């Protein structure tokens, strides 16, 4: 396999991230996890295939189970060979994705959380108090805390601002350190 990691795209919906990862040759093995498979997934797959963008012999699967059932099973026994990604997964889903990925020692984790609120952020009262004291949005404090947790768990992590139309998002990318 050339040492390529498998990729799991959680909350992947239409599968665009998974298809781009395949088309770029970053892997030839991707599973999309999302309990609601839209018709656009098949439309996008057909478009990528008709444009010959997907590698020969690739594996692309769609797992329609909830992430708390699908992700642990996909990582079980092979977490060190898997990169877990999630683009615009709500804060509470992102937290669950990161917790499951850490428990399985995933090779890497890349998330772009959204929808931060007191309802979705762990320790929201403390995080909100810190955000207010620093004059920062709750999402910034929550993402910085996640970054710290990944570092503490033995991952080399990066936090990057992604400018969007009206709201800035933060991408958190972490790769397990090799001992």
Short mmCIF file of C-alpha atoms in Angstrom, two decimals:
data_model
loop_
_atom_site.label_atom_id
_atom_site.label_comp_id
_atom_site.label_asym_id
_atom_site.label_seq_id
_atom_site.Cartn_x
_atom_site.Cartn_y
_atom_site.Cartn_z
CA UNK A 1 0.00 0.00 0.00
CA UNK A 2 3.02 2.32 0.00
CA UNK A 3 2.52 3.22 3.66
CA UNK A 4 -0.58 5.32 3.01
CA UNK A 5 -3.03 5.74 5.83
CA UNK A 6 -6.69 4.90 5.47
CA UNK A 7 -9.02 7.86 5.97
CA UNK A 8 -12.32 8.08 7.82
CA UNK A 9 -14.42 11.15 6.99
CA UNK A 10 -16.87 11.58 9.88
CA UNK A 11 -20.08 13.55 9.37
CA UNK A 12 -19.05 13.41 5.71
CA UNK A 13 -22.50 13.93 4.16
CA UNK A 14 -22.00 14.29 0.40
CA UNK A 15 -18.47 12.89 0.60
CA UNK A 16 -16.60 15.74 -1.06
CA UNK A 17 -13.73 15.68 1.45
CA UNK A 18 -13.39 11.91 1.00
CA UNK A 19 -13.40 12.22 -2.78
CA UNK A 20 -10.81 15.00 -2.77
CA UNK A 21 -8.54 12.94 -0.49
CA UNK A 22 -8.82 10.05 -2.96
CA UNK A 23 -8.36 12.25 -6.05
CA UNK A 24 -5.23 13.84 -4.56
CA UNK A 25 -3.73 10.40 -4.02
CA UNK A 26 -3.39 10.88 -0.27
CA UNK A 27 -4.97 7.46 0.24
CA UNK A 28 -6.79 4.81 -1.72
CA UNK A 29 -9.03 3.74 1.18
CA UNK A 30 -11.76 6.04 2.54
CA UNK A 31 -14.88 5.46 4.60
CA UNK A 32 -17.49 8.18 5.04
CA UNK A 33 -19.49 7.99 8.27
CA UNK A 34 -22.82 9.80 8.33
CA UNK A 35 -26.25 8.43 9.28
CA UNK A 36 -27.89 10.50 6.52
CA UNK A 37 -26.51 9.59 3.08
CA UNK A 38 -27.72 12.25 0.64
CA UNK A 39 -28.34 11.53 -3.06
CA UNK A 40 -25.59 14.05 -3.82
CA UNK A 41 -23.02 11.49 -2.60
CA UNK A 42 -23.73 9.18 -5.52
CA UNK A 43 -23.89 12.16 -7.89
CA UNK A 44 -20.45 13.37 -6.77
CA UNK A 45 -18.95 9.87 -6.96
CA UNK A 46 -20.26 9.51 -10.52
CA UNK A 47 -18.82 12.91 -11.46
CA UNK A 48 -15.37 12.06 -10.03
CA UNK A 49 -15.44 8.67 -11.77
CA UNK A 50 -16.50 10.08 -15.14
CA UNK A 51 -13.66 12.61 -14.90
CA UNK A 52 -11.22 9.77 -14.08
CA UNK A 53 -10.21 11.50 -10.85
CA UNK A 54 -10.25 8.45 -8.60
CA UNK A 55 -7.29 6.07 -8.34
CA UNK A 56 -7.54 2.59 -9.81
CA UNK A 57 -8.50 0.04 -7.17
CA UNK A 58 -9.64 2.60 -4.60
CA UNK A 59 -11.97 1.66 -1.77
CA UNK A 60 -14.77 4.11 -0.97
CA UNK A 61 -17.42 3.08 1.55
CA UNK A 62 -20.36 4.85 3.19
CA UNK A 63 -21.26 3.83 6.74
CA UNK A 64 -24.72 5.08 7.71
CA UNK A 65 -24.43 4.25 11.40
CA UNK A 66 -24.07 6.92 14.08
CA UNK A 67 -20.45 7.88 14.70
CA UNK A 68 -20.40 6.40 18.22
CA UNK A 69 -21.12 2.98 16.69
CA UNK A 70 -19.18 3.22 13.42
CA UNK A 71 -15.97 5.07 14.34
CA UNK A 72 -14.79 2.86 17.24
CA UNK A 73 -15.38 -0.24 15.12
CA UNK A 74 -13.50 1.19 12.12
CA UNK A 75 -10.57 2.16 14.34
CA UNK A 76 -10.53 -0.99 16.48
CA UNK A 77 -7.18 -2.68 16.07
CA UNK A 78 -6.07 -0.38 13.26
CA UNK A 79 -6.27 3.13 14.72
CA UNK A 80 -2.56 3.68 14.15
CA UNK A 81 -3.17 3.23 10.42
CA UNK A 82 -6.08 5.68 10.14
CA UNK A 83 -6.43 9.45 9.75
CA UNK A 84 -9.79 10.73 11.01
CA UNK A 85 -11.18 13.90 9.45
CA UNK A 86 -14.34 15.95 10.02
CA UNK A 87 -15.22 19.19 8.25
CA UNK A 88 -17.88 21.34 9.91
CA UNK A 89 -18.87 18.76 12.50
CA UNK A 90 -20.79 20.45 15.31
CA UNK A 91 -18.78 21.04 18.48
CA UNK A 92 -20.35 18.13 20.40
CA UNK A 93 -19.70 15.76 17.45
CA UNK A 94 -16.14 17.04 17.10
CA UNK A 95 -15.53 16.37 20.79
CA UNK A 96 -16.84 12.81 20.40
CA UNK A 97 -14.76 12.25 17.24
CA UNK A 98 -11.61 13.41 19.01
CA UNK A 99 -12.30 11.32 22.14
CA UNK A 100 -12.91 8.14 20.12
CA UNK A 101 -9.87 8.80 17.91
CA UNK A 102 -7.61 9.38 20.91
CA UNK A 103 -8.84 6.22 22.62
CA UNK A 104 -7.88 4.24 19.50
CA UNK A 105 -4.54 6.06 19.03
CA UNK A 106 -5.53 7.21 15.54
CA UNK A 107 -2.55 8.14 13.38
CA UNK A 108 -3.99 11.59 12.87
CA UNK A 109 -6.99 13.78 13.48
CA UNK A 110 -8.06 16.80 11.41
CA UNK A 111 -11.22 18.68 12.40
CA UNK A 112 -12.92 21.96 11.55
CA UNK A 113 -15.46 22.35 14.37
CA UNK A 114 -18.52 24.56 14.17
CA UNK A 115 -21.66 25.44 16.13
CA UNK A 116 -20.01 26.24 19.44
CA UNK A 117 -22.52 27.08 22.16
CA UNK A 118 -22.97 26.53 25.88
CA UNK A 119 -25.05 23.48 24.94
CA UNK A 120 -22.36 21.88 22.77
CA UNK A 121 -19.05 22.77 24.45
CA UNK A 122 -17.71 20.57 27.25
CA UNK A 123 -17.22 22.58 30.45
CA UNK A 124 -19.12 25.42 28.77
CA UNK A 125 -19.58 27.53 31.90
CA UNK A 126 -15.84 27.59 32.62
CA UNK A 127 -14.99 28.00 28.93
CA UNK A 128 -17.54 30.82 28.56
CA UNK A 129 -16.15 32.58 31.65
CA UNK A 130 -12.64 32.33 30.19
CA UNK A 131 -13.86 33.53 26.79
CA UNK A 132 -15.62 36.50 28.35
CA UNK A 133 -12.57 37.38 30.49
CA UNK A 134 -10.34 37.30 27.41
CA UNK A 135 -12.83 38.99 25.13
CA UNK A 136 -12.84 35.98 22.78
CA UNK A 137 -15.64 33.95 21.22
CA UNK A 138 -16.50 30.70 23.00
CA UNK A 139 -15.47 28.70 19.91
CA UNK A 140 -11.92 30.04 20.03
CA UNK A 141 -11.49 29.02 23.67
CA UNK A 142 -13.05 25.59 23.01
CA UNK A 143 -10.77 24.95 20.01
CA UNK A 144 -7.65 26.07 21.90
CA UNK A 145 -8.63 23.72 24.75
CA UNK A 146 -9.01 20.86 22.24
CA UNK A 147 -5.60 21.72 20.78
CA UNK A 148 -4.10 21.48 24.29
CA UNK A 149 -5.81 18.14 24.95
CA UNK A 150 -4.37 16.73 21.71
CA UNK A 151 -0.89 17.93 22.63
CA UNK A 152 -1.28 16.43 26.11
CA UNK A 153 -2.31 13.10 24.52
CA UNK A 154 0.92 12.90 22.53
CA UNK A 155 -0.04 14.49 19.24
CA UNK A 156 1.93 17.12 17.33
CA UNK A 157 -0.84 19.62 16.70
CA UNK A 158 -1.51 22.71 14.62
CA UNK A 159 -4.30 25.25 14.90
CA UNK A 160 -5.08 27.38 11.85
CA UNK A 161 -7.61 30.09 11.18
CA UNK A 162 -9.78 29.53 8.12
CA UNK A 163 -11.44 32.76 7.00
CA UNK A 164 -15.03 32.34 5.86
CA UNK A 165 -17.67 34.80 4.77
CA UNK A 166 -18.72 36.17 8.17
CA UNK A 167 -17.30 33.74 10.69
CA UNK A 168 -13.78 32.47 11.08
CA UNK A 169 -13.33 28.75 11.65
CA UNK A 170 -10.33 27.05 13.14
CA UNK A 171 -8.85 23.89 11.70
CA UNK A 172 -7.14 21.64 14.23
CA UNK A 173 -4.77 19.07 12.74
CA UNK A 174 -2.91 16.58 14.93
CA UNK A 175 -0.52 13.75 14.11
CA UNK A 176 0.44 11.16 16.71
CA UNK A 177 4.05 11.59 17.80
CA UNK A 178 6.30 8.64 17.12
CA UNK A 179 8.09 7.50 20.28
#
